[in-house]
């Protein structure tokens, strides 16, 4: 009953000073909005990475050249050759599908069109490892690999870059890779964009063809890819690869490996780690702005107490108790903070949506972030409202009335 | 034999200002019975307001004792005093002390809000008092839209709305012209005739004439205390 009246009184005070109330709330609105947006960005980035890793395949192991050491001193980047890939294939048959990757960015010509693309020299297994599908034509096969045939499978976006938009029209056509004619035998399905794996704009040719006919015999591999059938086999595959690679590279037992093996989960973990740090940092900064917003509220409440000292005096003279006065000011502060919090949540949603639309950043507004932001802003209202409220409540009525 | 509304014994108020102590009220013994109309007079600085604030429970005495309506209030806590002010006292200030942003009606309702009276009942009682002071047509006006006399009448309605045992007024006519003052005093006289105990501070003799008893303060003590000659003829 009385509480209801006091709330009404507090609301009347908010209404009587709309501009001041709005300005007071602004700090909280911006603070909460910033927290929600930042967390949404972090969450969105995380989900995007997870999606990408799934796209890449969770059973893929990537072997990359590492540092080469002799007597503990680095001698620069180690090399990985096609023999390594062949040894892996021979030594783990049944367990692993293996493909080397020779990479070269080169000029691609088709009729009067030119484009600059990445040529990937791979084995036919590559398409299975990454679970790539065809939208037209076929993959190249083992025979074409062994025969160093000039055949190419185009990423989904390549026909468009070469002016011939529908992929199937490219089948059987001849394109020039660094001036060397290749027959297009297949066009891939769209795969989408996955961080360091973007097959849509790549051109796949047999590794042997790439090595001997385009790159002048150079067989320095960018990476070797291997995939198991199930994730359960990953650990065993890891051990096997390590053993075979050490043997091939003639490393002493216990010596530092000159290659490294990563699986998608590792990549995910590293990514998440940096991403989490980043999110925490952003949320921290946003949290500081929320705190500043809270101090703003306290400041305004204090000014309000001073400004309304006479009012407090009148109310006390007419019988308002300490609790009544304190409740009135607390309700006012709480109301402003919660209102600010709600508006901030709206702002956060809006900003996140805008970032997704304008900058194409993935954002996910987590319900937990909304709840935490709201509880936090209510907490700020309480925390920063109590002191001014107490100051108002303990004023002696006669002193308050005398205040000019 | 009427009941005592006010009984003070050695009521004292000192103000400490740095190294100096101002002895505003220096031991006042006073008894006021139910139904009395008392004017407190005295030169400026004689301690009238200080004394009134203490009997209005707005301020606490430095020493001495004070019984209000049979209850000893000189050693009550802040919140207990708030309840006494709310239930037993109506105070009319020289400067009106109305909430400028609230309507006359809401201003009059205020004491009832803190008494926990329901909104319908509150409204009814506030309207009744505003009608009593002749402001039936000004209920929804805010103080800045009213004349000084009207504001003071709102203040009187507010002081009366909780049916106080004691109506106090500290120079209620101090900011009013003589015609409006006379109106207000007539109103207070009528209230008193209806049984309302009233104590008012003034330093104008013609105002004090409206009361039935005069208490003169000087330097914080009672200098004279006497019954007025019947004033009916004079009005
Ligand atoms: N809050 C205060 N702090 C210090 N001294 C005060 C305070 N209030 C009043 N006094 C002093 O106490 C004395 C009595 O003041 P009080 O206001 O009671 O006088 P008064 O009789 O009401 O005078 P007036 O007729 O001018 O209103 C004065 O000397 C005044 O200076
Ligand atoms: Mg005075």
PDB file of C-alpha atoms and ligand atoms in Angstrom, chain A residues 398-399 402, chain B residues 13-17 22-25 41-53 59 94 170-171 201-203 217 220, ligand 1:
ATOM      1  CA  UNK A 398      14.106  21.325  10.017  1.00  0.00           C
ATOM      2  CA  UNK A 399      17.563  21.559   8.381  1.00  0.00           C
ATOM      3  CA  UNK A 402      15.696  25.684   5.969  1.00  0.00           C
TER       4      UNK A 402
ATOM      5  CA  UNK B  13      17.688  24.468  22.757  1.00  0.00           C
ATOM      6  CA  UNK B  14      21.322  25.385  22.234  1.00  0.00           C
ATOM      7  CA  UNK B  15      22.958  25.774  18.883  1.00  0.00           C
ATOM      8  CA  UNK B  16      26.685  25.194  18.801  1.00  0.00           C
ATOM      9  CA  UNK B  17      28.371  27.223  16.109  1.00  0.00           C
ATOM     10  CA  UNK B  22      23.651  30.208  20.885  1.00  0.00           C
ATOM     11  CA  UNK B  23      21.114  29.666  23.636  1.00  0.00           C
ATOM     12  CA  UNK B  24      17.959  30.043  21.534  1.00  0.00           C
ATOM     13  CA  UNK B  25      15.518  28.644  24.094  1.00  0.00           C
ATOM     14  CA  UNK B  41       4.951  36.665  20.571  1.00  0.00           C
ATOM     15  CA  UNK B  42       8.282  38.261  21.072  1.00  0.00           C
ATOM     16  CA  UNK B  43      11.008  40.220  19.324  1.00  0.00           C
ATOM     17  CA  UNK B  44      12.986  38.776  16.465  1.00  0.00           C
ATOM     18  CA  UNK B  45      15.527  36.238  17.651  1.00  0.00           C
ATOM     19  CA  UNK B  46      13.715  35.589  20.913  1.00  0.00           C
ATOM     20  CA  UNK B  47      13.409  31.880  20.116  1.00  0.00           C
ATOM     21  CA  UNK B  48       9.783  31.658  18.912  1.00  0.00           C
ATOM     22  CA  UNK B  49      10.502  29.561  15.847  1.00  0.00           C
ATOM     23  CA  UNK B  50      12.947  27.358  17.713  1.00  0.00           C
ATOM     24  CA  UNK B  51      10.332  26.710  20.378  1.00  0.00           C
ATOM     25  CA  UNK B  52       7.614  26.034  17.814  1.00  0.00           C
ATOM     26  CA  UNK B  53       9.816  23.607  15.930  1.00  0.00           C
ATOM     27  CA  UNK B  59      13.446  19.545  16.099  1.00  0.00           C
ATOM     28  CA  UNK B  94       5.419  31.117   6.954  1.00  0.00           C
ATOM     29  CA  UNK B 170       4.753  29.911  12.529  1.00  0.00           C
ATOM     30  CA  UNK B 171       3.998  33.408  11.273  1.00  0.00           C
ATOM     31  CA  UNK B 201       3.658  32.577  16.285  1.00  0.00           C
ATOM     32  CA  UNK B 202       3.390  36.199  15.265  1.00  0.00           C
ATOM     33  CA  UNK B 203       4.911  39.506  16.084  1.00  0.00           C
ATOM     34  CA  UNK B 217       9.132  35.186  24.782  1.00  0.00           C
ATOM     35  CA  UNK B 220      14.547  32.324  25.040  1.00  0.00           C
TER      36      UNK B 220
HETATM   37  N1  LIG C   1      20.012  26.534  13.004  1.00  0.00           N
HETATM   38  C1  LIG C   1      20.481  27.476  13.805  1.00  0.00           C
HETATM   39  N2  LIG C   1      21.792  27.519  14.071  1.00  0.00           N
HETATM   40  C2  LIG C   1      22.279  28.464  14.897  1.00  0.00           C
HETATM   41  N3  LIG C   1      21.560  29.373  15.490  1.00  0.00           N
HETATM   42  C3  LIG C   1      20.255  29.399  15.268  1.00  0.00           C
HETATM   43  C4  LIG C   1      19.629  28.457  14.411  1.00  0.00           C
HETATM   44  N4  LIG C   1      18.301  28.694  14.367  1.00  0.00           N
HETATM   45  C5  LIG C   1      18.103  29.760  15.166  1.00  0.00           C
HETATM   46  N5  LIG C   1      19.266  30.188  15.694  1.00  0.00           N
HETATM   47  C6  LIG C   1      19.418  31.295  16.638  1.00  0.00           C
HETATM   48  O1  LIG C   1      18.533  31.099  17.698  1.00  0.00           O
HETATM   49  C7  LIG C   1      17.937  32.304  18.078  1.00  0.00           C
HETATM   50  C8  LIG C   1      16.425  32.177  18.000  1.00  0.00           C
HETATM   51  O2  LIG C   1      16.048  32.034  16.665  1.00  0.00           O
HETATM   52  P1  LIG C   1      14.541  31.853  16.240  1.00  0.00           P
HETATM   53  O3  LIG C   1      14.512  31.569  14.779  1.00  0.00           O
HETATM   54  O4  LIG C   1      13.883  30.894  17.138  1.00  0.00           O
HETATM   55  O5  LIG C   1      13.969  33.323  16.480  1.00  0.00           O
HETATM   56  P2  LIG C   1      12.500  33.870  16.222  1.00  0.00           P
HETATM   57  O6  LIG C   1      11.982  34.281  17.525  1.00  0.00           O
HETATM   58  O7  LIG C   1      11.709  32.916  15.445  1.00  0.00           O
HETATM   59  O8  LIG C   1      12.832  35.142  15.340  1.00  0.00           O
HETATM   60  P3  LIG C   1      11.981  35.766  14.133  1.00  0.00           P
HETATM   61  O9  LIG C   1      10.871  36.536  14.753  1.00  0.00           O
HETATM   62  O10 LIG C   1      12.966  36.654  13.448  1.00  0.00           O
HETATM   63  O11 LIG C   1      11.535  34.631  13.296  1.00  0.00           O
HETATM   64  C9  LIG C   1      18.496  33.355  17.140  1.00  0.00           C
HETATM   65  O12 LIG C   1      19.521  34.057  17.817  1.00  0.00           O
HETATM   66  C10 LIG C   1      19.049  32.592  15.999  1.00  0.00           C
HETATM   67  O13 LIG C   1      20.188  33.238  15.487  1.00  0.00           O
END
